[in-house]
């Protein structure tokens, strides 16, 4: 069965694996704040924004997720998705079981139009 069922349901198996790799393990991903998860993979842009005093990146590799990629409001959607990924990774790391209630609520929040 799936090793990280909640993370795979929210992010998908490939994106979930890439997030685990970028954060150096599920423990680090579970202990990361959503803001860090949001910009994982955008390190170069993040440090350049600090150096040149320009706005930071709105998203990193979670841009690949259809919920973020297909939207005009990518920054807002990346923030919502990063929050859900943070919760899912914590449930997977600390409990290891699929949480159907969380997944249903997460899917509902993805279907809402963000204003």
Backbone atoms as SQL, in Angstrom:
CREATE TABLE atoms (id INTEGER PRIMARY KEY, chain TEXT, resi INTEGER, resn TEXT, atom TEXT, x REAL, y REAL, z REAL);
INSERT INTO atoms VALUES
  (1, 'A', 1, 'UNK', 'N', 0.845, -1.204, 0.000),
  (2, 'A', 1, 'UNK', 'CA', 0.000, 0.000, 0.000),
  (3, 'A', 1, 'UNK', 'C', 0.875, 1.248, 0.000),
  (4, 'A', 2, 'UNK', 'N', 0.248, 2.398, -0.163),
  (5, 'A', 2, 'UNK', 'CA', 0.984, 3.666, -0.203),
  (6, 'A', 2, 'UNK', 'C', 1.671, 3.939, 1.128),
  (7, 'A', 3, 'UNK', 'N', 2.897, 4.438, 1.036),
  (8, 'A', 3, 'UNK', 'CA', 3.636, 4.744, 2.256),
  (9, 'A', 3, 'UNK', 'C', 3.176, 6.060, 2.867),
  (10, 'A', 4, 'UNK', 'N', 2.828, 7.020, 2.009),
  (11, 'A', 4, 'UNK', 'CA', 2.352, 8.335, 2.461),
  (12, 'A', 4, 'UNK', 'C', 1.020, 8.630, 1.782),
  (13, 'A', 5, 'UNK', 'N', -0.075, 8.015, 2.233),
  (14, 'A', 5, 'UNK', 'CA', -1.348, 8.105, 1.510),
  (15, 'A', 5, 'UNK', 'C', -1.942, 9.508, 1.441),
  (16, 'A', 6, 'UNK', 'N', -1.815, 10.286, 2.502),
  (17, 'A', 6, 'UNK', 'CA', -2.405, 11.626, 2.504),
  (18, 'A', 6, 'UNK', 'C', -1.642, 12.563, 1.576),
  (19, 'A', 7, 'UNK', 'N', -0.322, 12.509, 1.648),
  (20, 'A', 7, 'UNK', 'CA', 0.510, 13.359, 0.780),
  (21, 'A', 7, 'UNK', 'C', 0.296, 13.003, -0.683),
  (22, 'A', 8, 'UNK', 'N', 0.224, 11.706, -0.982),
  (23, 'A', 8, 'UNK', 'CA', 0.007, 11.282, -2.369),
  (24, 'A', 8, 'UNK', 'C', -1.369, 11.686, -2.878),
  (25, 'A', 9, 'UNK', 'N', -2.372, 11.686, -2.006),
  (26, 'A', 9, 'UNK', 'CA', -3.716, 12.093, -2.429),
  (27, 'A', 9, 'UNK', 'C', -3.783, 13.584, -2.723),
  (28, 'A', 10, 'UNK', 'N', -3.071, 14.396, -1.947),
  (29, 'A', 10, 'UNK', 'CA', -3.097, 15.844, -2.134),
  (30, 'A', 10, 'UNK', 'C', -2.174, 16.273, -3.272),
  (31, 'A', 11, 'UNK', 'N', -0.922, 15.855, -3.216),
  (32, 'A', 11, 'UNK', 'CA', 0.079, 16.342, -4.165),
  (33, 'A', 11, 'UNK', 'C', 0.237, 15.446, -5.384),
  (34, 'A', 12, 'UNK', 'N', -0.127, 14.182, -5.268),
  (35, 'A', 12, 'UNK', 'CA', 0.140, 13.225, -6.324),
  (36, 'A', 12, 'UNK', 'C', 1.441, 12.497, -6.016),
  (37, 'A', 13, 'UNK', 'N', 1.618, 11.304, -6.563),
  (38, 'A', 13, 'UNK', 'CA', 2.798, 10.513, -6.202),
  (39, 'A', 13, 'UNK', 'C', 4.127, 11.127, -6.650),
  (40, 'A', 14, 'UNK', 'N', 4.166, 11.709, -7.822),
  (41, 'A', 14, 'UNK', 'CA', 5.430, 12.254, -8.328),
  (42, 'A', 14, 'UNK', 'C', 5.796, 13.539, -7.599),
  (43, 'A', 15, 'UNK', 'N', 4.872, 14.476, -7.514),
  (44, 'A', 15, 'UNK', 'CA', 5.144, 15.734, -6.815),
  (45, 'A', 15, 'UNK', 'C', 5.423, 15.484, -5.334),
  (46, 'A', 16, 'UNK', 'N', 4.698, 14.559, -4.729),
  (47, 'A', 16, 'UNK', 'CA', 4.939, 14.211, -3.333),
  (48, 'A', 16, 'UNK', 'C', 6.352, 13.690, -3.118),
  (49, 'A', 17, 'UNK', 'N', 6.800, 12.830, -4.027),
  (50, 'A', 17, 'UNK', 'CA', 8.163, 12.298, -3.933),
  (51, 'A', 17, 'UNK', 'C', 9.199, 13.392, -4.110),
  (52, 'A', 18, 'UNK', 'N', 8.965, 14.296, -5.042),
  (53, 'A', 18, 'UNK', 'CA', 9.911, 15.397, -5.266),
  (54, 'A', 18, 'UNK', 'C', 9.981, 16.316, -4.047),
  (55, 'A', 19, 'UNK', 'N', 8.849, 16.558, -3.403),
  (56, 'A', 19, 'UNK', 'CA', 8.847, 17.388, -2.202),
  (57, 'A', 19, 'UNK', 'C', 9.629, 16.726, -1.065),
  (58, 'A', 20, 'UNK', 'N', 9.464, 15.407, -0.929),
  (59, 'A', 20, 'UNK', 'CA', 10.211, 14.676, 0.095),
  (60, 'A', 20, 'UNK', 'C', 11.703, 14.747, -0.193),
  (61, 'A', 21, 'UNK', 'N', 12.082, 14.589, -1.453),
  (62, 'A', 21, 'UNK', 'CA', 13.498, 14.672, -1.828),
  (63, 'A', 21, 'UNK', 'C', 14.073, 16.062, -1.578),
  (64, 'A', 22, 'UNK', 'N', 13.349, 17.099, -1.971),
  (65, 'A', 22, 'UNK', 'CA', 13.851, 18.465, -1.793),
  (66, 'A', 22, 'UNK', 'C', 13.988, 18.853, -0.329),
  (67, 'A', 23, 'UNK', 'N', 13.147, 18.284, 0.519),
  (68, 'A', 23, 'UNK', 'CA', 13.221, 18.625, 1.939),
  (69, 'A', 23, 'UNK', 'C', 14.097, 17.644, 2.717),
  (70, 'A', 24, 'UNK', 'N', 14.736, 16.711, 2.017),
  (71, 'A', 24, 'UNK', 'CA', 15.628, 15.719, 2.638),
  (72, 'A', 24, 'UNK', 'C', 14.909, 14.784, 3.606),
  (73, 'A', 25, 'UNK', 'N', 13.736, 14.320, 3.219),
  (74, 'A', 25, 'UNK', 'CA', 13.032, 13.317, 4.010),
  (75, 'A', 25, 'UNK', 'C', 11.671, 13.783, 4.494),
  (76, 'A', 26, 'UNK', 'N', 10.833, 12.809, 4.804),
  (77, 'A', 26, 'UNK', 'CA', 9.470, 13.111, 5.249),
  (78, 'A', 26, 'UNK', 'C', 9.483, 13.819, 6.600),
  (79, 'A', 27, 'UNK', 'N', 10.463, 13.517, 7.453),
  (80, 'A', 27, 'UNK', 'CA', 10.528, 14.166, 8.766),
  (81, 'A', 27, 'UNK', 'C', 10.721, 15.669, 8.600),
  (82, 'A', 28, 'UNK', 'N', 11.645, 16.072, 7.731),
  (83, 'A', 28, 'UNK', 'CA', 11.882, 17.494, 7.491),
  (84, 'A', 28, 'UNK', 'C', 10.688, 18.155, 6.813),
  (85, 'A', 29, 'UNK', 'N', 10.034, 17.432, 5.903),
  (86, 'A', 29, 'UNK', 'CA', 8.848, 17.979, 5.245),
  (87, 'A', 29, 'UNK', 'C', 7.730, 18.184, 6.264),
  (88, 'A', 30, 'UNK', 'N', 7.553, 17.215, 7.152),
  (89, 'A', 30, 'UNK', 'CA', 6.496, 17.310, 8.166),
  (90, 'A', 30, 'UNK', 'C', 6.767, 18.439, 9.156),
  (91, 'A', 31, 'UNK', 'N', 8.026, 18.737, 9.408),
  (92, 'A', 31, 'UNK', 'CA', 8.380, 19.786, 10.362),
  (93, 'A', 31, 'UNK', 'C', 8.553, 21.152, 9.708),
  (94, 'A', 32, 'UNK', 'N', 8.368, 21.239, 8.401),
  (95, 'A', 32, 'UNK', 'CA', 8.512, 22.510, 7.689),
  (96, 'A', 32, 'UNK', 'C', 7.216, 23.305, 7.728),
  (97, 'A', 33, 'UNK', 'N', 7.312, 24.631, 7.848),
  (98, 'A', 33, 'UNK', 'CA', 6.102, 25.449, 7.742),
  (99, 'A', 33, 'UNK', 'C', 5.612, 25.487, 6.290),
  (100, 'A', 34, 'UNK', 'N', 4.351, 25.808, 6.129),
  (101, 'A', 34, 'UNK', 'CA', 3.755, 25.824, 4.791),
  (102, 'A', 34, 'UNK', 'C', 4.456, 26.813, 3.868),
  (103, 'A', 35, 'UNK', 'N', 4.919, 27.928, 4.411),
  (104, 'A', 35, 'UNK', 'CA', 5.621, 28.916, 3.583),
  (105, 'A', 35, 'UNK', 'C', 6.894, 28.369, 2.969),
  (106, 'A', 36, 'UNK', 'N', 7.585, 27.528, 3.689),
  (107, 'A', 36, 'UNK', 'CA', 8.798, 26.913, 3.146),
  (108, 'A', 36, 'UNK', 'C', 8.444, 25.881, 2.087),
  (109, 'A', 37, 'UNK', 'N', 7.384, 25.104, 2.346),
  (110, 'A', 37, 'UNK', 'CA', 6.943, 24.102, 1.368),
  (111, 'A', 37, 'UNK', 'C', 6.512, 24.791, 0.082),
  (112, 'A', 38, 'UNK', 'N', 5.886, 25.950, 0.212),
  (113, 'A', 38, 'UNK', 'CA', 5.406, 26.697, -0.945),
  (114, 'A', 38, 'UNK', 'C', 6.539, 27.066, -1.896),
  (115, 'A', 39, 'UNK', 'N', 7.719, 27.398, -1.369),
  (116, 'A', 39, 'UNK', 'CA', 8.817, 27.836, -2.252),
  (117, 'A', 39, 'UNK', 'C', 9.911, 26.792, -2.418),
  (118, 'A', 40, 'UNK', 'N', 9.662, 25.541, -1.967),
  (119, 'A', 40, 'UNK', 'CA', 10.647, 24.486, -2.200),
  (120, 'A', 40, 'UNK', 'C', 10.916, 24.361, -3.697),
  (121, 'A', 41, 'UNK', 'N', 12.147, 24.348, -4.066),
  (122, 'A', 41, 'UNK', 'CA', 12.513, 24.243, -5.472),
  (123, 'A', 41, 'UNK', 'C', 12.742, 25.590, -6.135),
  (124, 'A', 42, 'UNK', 'N', 12.493, 26.670, -5.414),
  (125, 'A', 42, 'UNK', 'CA', 12.707, 28.010, -5.968),
  (126, 'A', 42, 'UNK', 'C', 13.822, 28.715, -5.196),
  (127, 'A', 43, 'UNK', 'N', 14.788, 27.950, -4.733),
  (128, 'A', 43, 'UNK', 'CA', 15.858, 28.501, -3.902),
  (129, 'A', 43, 'UNK', 'C', 16.645, 29.597, -4.584),
  (130, 'A', 44, 'UNK', 'N', 16.959, 29.387, -5.842),
  (131, 'A', 44, 'UNK', 'CA', 17.760, 30.378, -6.569),
  (132, 'A', 44, 'UNK', 'C', 17.008, 31.706, -6.674),
  (133, 'A', 45, 'UNK', 'N', 15.737, 31.635, -7.028),
  (134, 'A', 45, 'UNK', 'CA', 14.921, 32.855, -7.132),
  (135, 'A', 45, 'UNK', 'C', 14.755, 33.511, -5.766),
  (136, 'A', 46, 'UNK', 'N', 14.630, 32.681, -4.714),
  (137, 'A', 46, 'UNK', 'CA', 14.464, 33.216, -3.368),
  (138, 'A', 46, 'UNK', 'C', 15.700, 34.004, -2.933),
  (139, 'A', 47, 'UNK', 'N', 16.877, 33.431, -3.140),
  (140, 'A', 47, 'UNK', 'CA', 18.095, 34.119, -2.710),
  (141, 'A', 47, 'UNK', 'C', 18.411, 35.326, -3.579),
  (142, 'A', 48, 'UNK', 'N', 18.049, 35.262, -4.846),
  (143, 'A', 48, 'UNK', 'CA', 18.240, 36.434, -5.714),
  (144, 'A', 48, 'UNK', 'C', 17.312, 37.567, -5.275),
  (145, 'A', 49, 'UNK', 'N', 16.111, 37.221, -4.814),
  (146, 'A', 49, 'UNK', 'CA', 15.184, 38.262, -4.354),
  (147, 'A', 49, 'UNK', 'C', 15.724, 38.946, -3.103),
  (148, 'A', 50, 'UNK', 'N', 16.424, 38.218, -2.269),
  (149, 'A', 50, 'UNK', 'CA', 17.029, 38.813, -1.076),
  (150, 'A', 50, 'UNK', 'C', 18.204, 39.711, -1.448),
  (151, 'A', 51, 'UNK', 'N', 18.957, 39.272, -2.432),
  (152, 'A', 51, 'UNK', 'CA', 20.155, 40.000, -2.839),
  (153, 'A', 51, 'UNK', 'C', 19.820, 41.287, -3.593),
  (154, 'A', 52, 'UNK', 'N', 18.837, 41.221, -4.463),
  (155, 'A', 52, 'UNK', 'CA', 18.522, 42.357, -5.329),
  (156, 'A', 52, 'UNK', 'C', 17.308, 43.149, -4.878),
  (157, 'A', 53, 'UNK', 'N', 16.748, 42.784, -3.735),
  (158, 'A', 53, 'UNK', 'CA', 15.626, 43.528, -3.161),
  (159, 'A', 53, 'UNK', 'C', 14.415, 43.595, -4.100),
  (160, 'A', 54, 'UNK', 'N', 14.049, 42.438, -4.651),
  (161, 'A', 54, 'UNK', 'CA', 12.860, 42.323, -5.499),
  (162, 'A', 54, 'UNK', 'C', 11.898, 41.336, -4.823),
  (163, 'A', 55, 'UNK', 'N', 10.625, 41.311, -5.221),
  (164, 'A', 55, 'UNK', 'CA', 9.681, 40.377, -4.601),
  (165, 'A', 55, 'UNK', 'C', 10.134, 38.923, -4.743),
  (166, 'A', 56, 'UNK', 'N', 9.886, 38.131, -3.718),
  (167, 'A', 56, 'UNK', 'CA', 10.277, 36.722, -3.715),
  (168, 'A', 56, 'UNK', 'C', 9.367, 35.876, -4.583),
  (169, 'A', 57, 'UNK', 'N', 9.736, 34.623, -4.792),
  (170, 'A', 57, 'UNK', 'CA', 8.911, 33.730, -5.613),
  (171, 'A', 57, 'UNK', 'C', 7.613, 33.379, -4.901),
  (172, 'A', 58, 'UNK', 'N', 6.554, 33.152, -5.682),
  (173, 'A', 58, 'UNK', 'CA', 5.259, 32.793, -5.106),
  (174, 'A', 58, 'UNK', 'C', 5.113, 31.283, -4.968),
  (175, 'A', 59, 'UNK', 'N', 5.895, 30.552, -5.729),
  (176, 'A', 59, 'UNK', 'CA', 5.797, 29.095, -5.687),
  (177, 'A', 59, 'UNK', 'C', 7.078, 28.489, -6.218),
  (178, 'A', 60, 'UNK', 'N', 7.299, 27.262, -5.841),
  (179, 'A', 60, 'UNK', 'CA', 8.453, 26.509, -6.324),
  (180, 'A', 60, 'UNK', 'C', 7.962, 25.367, -7.191),
  (181, 'A', 61, 'UNK', 'N', 8.279, 24.144, -6.796),
  (182, 'A', 61, 'UNK', 'CA', 7.924, 23.007, -7.624),
  (183, 'A', 61, 'UNK', 'C', 6.446, 22.652, -7.541),
  (184, 'A', 62, 'UNK', 'N', 5.729, 23.204, -6.549),
  (185, 'A', 62, 'UNK', 'CA', 4.290, 22.913, -6.494),
  (186, 'A', 62, 'UNK', 'C', 3.548, 23.584, -7.657),
  (187, 'A', 63, 'UNK', 'N', 4.268, 24.378, -8.439),
  (188, 'A', 63, 'UNK', 'CA', 3.698, 24.944, -9.671),
  (189, 'A', 63, 'UNK', 'C', 3.250, 23.832, -10.609),
  (190, 'A', 64, 'UNK', 'N', 3.867, 22.658, -10.513),
  (191, 'A', 64, 'UNK', 'CA', 3.525, 21.527, -11.390),
  (192, 'A', 64, 'UNK', 'C', 2.132, 20.972, -11.112),
  (193, 'A', 65, 'UNK', 'N', 1.603, 21.219, -9.931),
  (194, 'A', 65, 'UNK', 'CA', 0.283, 20.691, -9.570),
  (195, 'A', 65, 'UNK', 'C', -0.783, 21.384, -10.414),
  (196, 'A', 66, 'UNK', 'N', -1.740, 20.631, -10.968),
  (197, 'A', 66, 'UNK', 'CA', -2.760, 21.239, -11.839),
  (198, 'A', 66, 'UNK', 'C', -3.569, 22.338, -11.158),
  (199, 'A', 67, 'UNK', 'N', -3.776, 22.235, -9.861),
  (200, 'A', 67, 'UNK', 'CA', -4.529, 23.247, -9.115),
  (201, 'A', 67, 'UNK', 'C', -3.836, 24.602, -9.171),
  (202, 'A', 68, 'UNK', 'N', -2.521, 24.612, -9.149),
  (203, 'A', 68, 'UNK', 'CA', -1.752, 25.857, -9.205),
  (204, 'A', 68, 'UNK', 'C', -1.470, 26.245, -10.649),
  (205, 'A', 69, 'UNK', 'N', -1.043, 25.282, -11.435),
  (206, 'A', 69, 'UNK', 'CA', -0.584, 25.534, -12.802),
  (207, 'A', 69, 'UNK', 'C', -1.668, 26.120, -13.702),
  (208, 'A', 70, 'UNK', 'N', -2.907, 25.689, -13.502),
  (209, 'A', 70, 'UNK', 'CA', -3.989, 26.079, -14.412),
  (210, 'A', 70, 'UNK', 'C', -4.701, 27.366, -13.993),
  (211, 'A', 71, 'UNK', 'N', -4.157, 28.080, -13.026),
  (212, 'A', 71, 'UNK', 'CA', -4.861, 29.238, -12.487),
  (213, 'A', 71, 'UNK', 'C', -4.160, 30.557, -12.812),
  (214, 'A', 72, 'UNK', 'N', -4.950, 31.621, -12.836),
  (215, 'A', 72, 'UNK', 'CA', -4.372, 32.960, -12.958),
  (216, 'A', 72, 'UNK', 'C', -3.920, 33.469, -11.597),
  (217, 'A', 73, 'UNK', 'N', -4.490, 32.914, -10.527),
  (218, 'A', 73, 'UNK', 'CA', -4.140, 33.301, -9.157),
  (219, 'A', 73, 'UNK', 'C', -3.198, 32.261, -8.556),
  (220, 'A', 74, 'UNK', 'N', -2.050, 32.073, -9.198),
  (221, 'A', 74, 'UNK', 'CA', -1.137, 31.012, -8.789),
  (222, 'A', 74, 'UNK', 'C', -0.588, 31.208, -7.381),
  (223, 'A', 75, 'UNK', 'N', -0.328, 32.446, -6.985),
  (224, 'A', 75, 'UNK', 'CA', 0.214, 32.703, -5.654),
  (225, 'A', 75, 'UNK', 'C', -0.730, 32.269, -4.552),
  (226, 'A', 76, 'UNK', 'N', -2.003, 32.617, -4.683),
  (227, 'A', 76, 'UNK', 'CA', -3.005, 32.241, -3.682),
  (228, 'A', 76, 'UNK', 'C', -3.191, 30.732, -3.648),
  (229, 'A', 77, 'UNK', 'N', -3.281, 30.148, -4.806),
  (230, 'A', 77, 'UNK', 'CA', -3.487, 28.704, -4.866),
  (231, 'A', 77, 'UNK', 'C', -2.266, 27.941, -4.358),
  (232, 'A', 78, 'UNK', 'N', -1.072, 28.450, -4.630),
  (233, 'A', 78, 'UNK', 'CA', 0.140, 27.809, -4.122),
  (234, 'A', 78, 'UNK', 'C', 0.154, 27.844, -2.600),
  (235, 'A', 79, 'UNK', 'N', -0.318, 28.931, -2.025),
  (236, 'A', 79, 'UNK', 'CA', -0.371, 29.054, -0.566),
  (237, 'A', 79, 'UNK', 'C', -1.356, 28.043, 0.031),
  (238, 'A', 80, 'UNK', 'N', -2.524, 27.902, -0.576),
  (239, 'A', 80, 'UNK', 'CA', -3.525, 26.941, -0.102),
  (240, 'A', 80, 'UNK', 'C', -2.985, 25.515, -0.223),
  (241, 'A', 81, 'UNK', 'N', -2.411, 25.201, -1.378),
  (242, 'A', 81, 'UNK', 'CA', -1.881, 23.857, -1.607),
  (243, 'A', 81, 'UNK', 'C', -0.740, 23.542, -0.646),
  (244, 'A', 82, 'UNK', 'N', 0.137, 24.494, -0.401),
  (245, 'A', 82, 'UNK', 'CA', 1.254, 24.277, 0.519),
  (246, 'A', 82, 'UNK', 'C', 0.749, 23.992, 1.929),
  (247, 'A', 83, 'UNK', 'N', -0.295, 24.673, 2.345),
  (248, 'A', 83, 'UNK', 'CA', -0.883, 24.419, 3.656),
  (249, 'A', 83, 'UNK', 'C', -1.437, 23.010, 3.768),
  (250, 'A', 84, 'UNK', 'N', -2.120, 22.563, 2.729),
  (251, 'A', 84, 'UNK', 'CA', -2.688, 21.211, 2.729),
  (252, 'A', 84, 'UNK', 'C', -1.577, 20.158, 2.684),
  (253, 'A', 85, 'UNK', 'N', -0.527, 20.429, 1.925),
  (254, 'A', 85, 'UNK', 'CA', 0.607, 19.498, 1.864),
  (255, 'A', 85, 'UNK', 'C', 1.289, 19.409, 3.222),
  (256, 'A', 86, 'UNK', 'N', 1.424, 20.535, 3.912),
  (257, 'A', 86, 'UNK', 'CA', 2.043, 20.536, 5.244),
  (258, 'A', 86, 'UNK', 'C', 1.240, 19.661, 6.203),
  (259, 'A', 87, 'UNK', 'N', -0.072, 19.811, 6.202),
  (260, 'A', 87, 'UNK', 'CA', -0.915, 19.014, 7.094),
  (261, 'A', 87, 'UNK', 'C', -0.849, 17.538, 6.714),
  (262, 'A', 88, 'UNK', 'N', -0.928, 17.253, 5.402),
  (263, 'A', 88, 'UNK', 'CA', -0.897, 15.857, 4.939),
  (264, 'A', 88, 'UNK', 'C', 0.415, 15.179, 5.314),
  (265, 'A', 89, 'UNK', 'N', 1.527, 15.884, 5.163),
  (266, 'A', 89, 'UNK', 'CA', 2.820, 15.274, 5.491),
  (267, 'A', 89, 'UNK', 'C', 2.937, 15.028, 6.993),
  (268, 'A', 90, 'UNK', 'N', 2.359, 15.898, 7.797),
  (269, 'A', 90, 'UNK', 'CA', 2.390, 15.691, 9.254),
  (270, 'A', 90, 'UNK', 'C', 1.543, 14.491, 9.662),
  (271, 'A', 91, 'UNK', 'N', 0.381, 14.348, 9.051),
  (272, 'A', 91, 'UNK', 'CA', -0.464, 13.184, 9.342),
  (273, 'A', 91, 'UNK', 'C', 0.267, 11.905, 8.942),
  (274, 'A', 92, 'UNK', 'N', 0.892, 11.908, 7.768),
  (275, 'A', 92, 'UNK', 'CA', 1.611, 10.722, 7.304),
  (276, 'A', 92, 'UNK', 'C', 2.810, 10.393, 8.186),
  (277, 'A', 93, 'UNK', 'N', 3.536, 11.407, 8.618),
  (278, 'A', 93, 'UNK', 'CA', 4.734, 11.153, 9.424),
  (279, 'A', 93, 'UNK', 'C', 4.380, 10.704, 10.839),
  (280, 'A', 94, 'UNK', 'N', 3.432, 11.379, 11.457),
  (281, 'A', 94, 'UNK', 'CA', 3.141, 11.091, 12.853),
  (282, 'A', 94, 'UNK', 'C', 2.126, 9.969, 13.063),
  (283, 'A', 95, 'UNK', 'N', 1.180, 9.798, 12.126),
  (284, 'A', 95, 'UNK', 'CA', 0.173, 8.747, 12.284),
  (285, 'A', 95, 'UNK', 'C', 0.382, 7.603, 11.299),
  (286, 'A', 96, 'UNK', 'N', 0.694, 7.937, 10.048),
  (287, 'A', 96, 'UNK', 'CA', 0.929, 6.913, 9.035),
  (288, 'A', 96, 'UNK', 'C', -0.322, 6.317, 8.423),
  (289, 'A', 97, 'UNK', 'N', -1.478, 6.841, 8.784),
  (290, 'A', 97, 'UNK', 'CA', -2.740, 6.306, 8.268),
  (291, 'A', 97, 'UNK', 'C', -3.455, 7.346, 7.416),
  (292, 'A', 98, 'UNK', 'N', -4.259, 6.852, 6.473),
  (293, 'A', 98, 'UNK', 'CA', -5.046, 7.752, 5.640),
  (294, 'A', 98, 'UNK', 'C', -6.144, 8.394, 6.483),
  (295, 'A', 99, 'UNK', 'N', -6.280, 9.704, 6.370),
  (296, 'A', 99, 'UNK', 'CA', -7.298, 10.443, 7.111),
  (297, 'A', 99, 'UNK', 'C', -8.361, 10.893, 6.113),
  (298, 'A', 100, 'UNK', 'N', -9.427, 10.124, 6.001),
  (299, 'A', 100, 'UNK', 'CA', -10.459, 10.385, 4.988),
  (300, 'A', 100, 'UNK', 'C', -11.153, 11.729, 5.197),
  (301, 'A', 101, 'UNK', 'N', -11.373, 12.103, 6.445),
  (302, 'A', 101, 'UNK', 'CA', -12.035, 13.377, 6.732),
  (303, 'A', 101, 'UNK', 'C', -11.188, 14.559, 6.240),
  (304, 'A', 102, 'UNK', 'N', -9.902, 14.516, 6.526),
  (305, 'A', 102, 'UNK', 'CA', -8.999, 15.574, 6.053),
  (306, 'A', 102, 'UNK', 'C', -8.980, 15.638, 4.526),
  (307, 'A', 103, 'UNK', 'N', -8.886, 14.482, 3.883),
  (308, 'A', 103, 'UNK', 'CA', -8.815, 14.452, 2.416),
  (309, 'A', 103, 'UNK', 'C', -10.095, 14.992, 1.778),
  (310, 'A', 104, 'UNK', 'N', -11.253, 14.669, 2.350),
  (311, 'A', 104, 'UNK', 'CA', -12.518, 15.179, 1.821),
  (312, 'A', 104, 'UNK', 'C', -12.578, 16.705, 1.950),
  (313, 'A', 105, 'UNK', 'N', -12.174, 17.222, 3.119),
  (314, 'A', 105, 'UNK', 'CA', -12.177, 18.676, 3.321),
  (315, 'A', 105, 'UNK', 'C', -11.179, 19.369, 2.410),
  (316, 'A', 106, 'UNK', 'N', -10.042, 18.738, 2.180),
  (317, 'A', 106, 'UNK', 'CA', -9.029, 19.317, 1.300),
  (318, 'A', 106, 'UNK', 'C', -9.541, 19.379, -0.142),
  (319, 'A', 107, 'UNK', 'N', -10.176, 18.308, -0.589),
  (320, 'A', 107, 'UNK', 'CA', -10.717, 18.291, -1.950),
  (321, 'A', 107, 'UNK', 'C', -11.791, 19.361, -2.120),
  (322, 'A', 108, 'UNK', 'N', -12.605, 19.575, -1.078),
  (323, 'A', 108, 'UNK', 'CA', -13.626, 20.623, -1.150),
  (324, 'A', 108, 'UNK', 'C', -12.989, 22.003, -1.261),
  (325, 'A', 109, 'UNK', 'N', -11.909, 22.246, -0.517),
  (326, 'A', 109, 'UNK', 'CA', -11.281, 23.552, -0.572),
  (327, 'A', 109, 'UNK', 'C', -10.597, 23.775, -1.923),
  (328, 'A', 110, 'UNK', 'N', -10.183, 22.702, -2.589),
  (329, 'A', 110, 'UNK', 'CA', -9.598, 22.853, -3.930),
  (330, 'A', 110, 'UNK', 'C', -10.669, 23.185, -4.956),
  (331, 'A', 111, 'UNK', 'N', -11.893, 22.711, -4.724),
  (332, 'A', 111, 'UNK', 'CA', -12.965, 22.954, -5.700),
  (333, 'A', 111, 'UNK', 'C', -13.556, 24.346, -5.572),
  (334, 'A', 112, 'UNK', 'N', -13.334, 25.015, -4.419),
  (335, 'A', 112, 'UNK', 'CA', -13.838, 26.370, -4.251),
  (336, 'A', 112, 'UNK', 'C', -13.062, 27.344, -5.133),
  (337, 'A', 113, 'UNK', 'N', -13.730, 28.362, -5.571),
  (338, 'A', 113, 'UNK', 'CA', -13.065, 29.420, -6.325),
  (339, 'A', 113, 'UNK', 'C', -12.464, 30.390, -5.321),
  (340, 'A', 114, 'UNK', 'N', -11.171, 30.602, -5.414),
  (341, 'A', 114, 'UNK', 'CA', -10.491, 31.491, -4.475),
  (342, 'A', 114, 'UNK', 'C', -10.650, 32.920, -4.947),
  (343, 'A', 115, 'UNK', 'N', -11.045, 33.784, -4.012),
  (344, 'A', 115, 'UNK', 'CA', -11.233, 35.198, -4.375),
  (345, 'A', 115, 'UNK', 'C', -10.187, 36.049, -3.728);
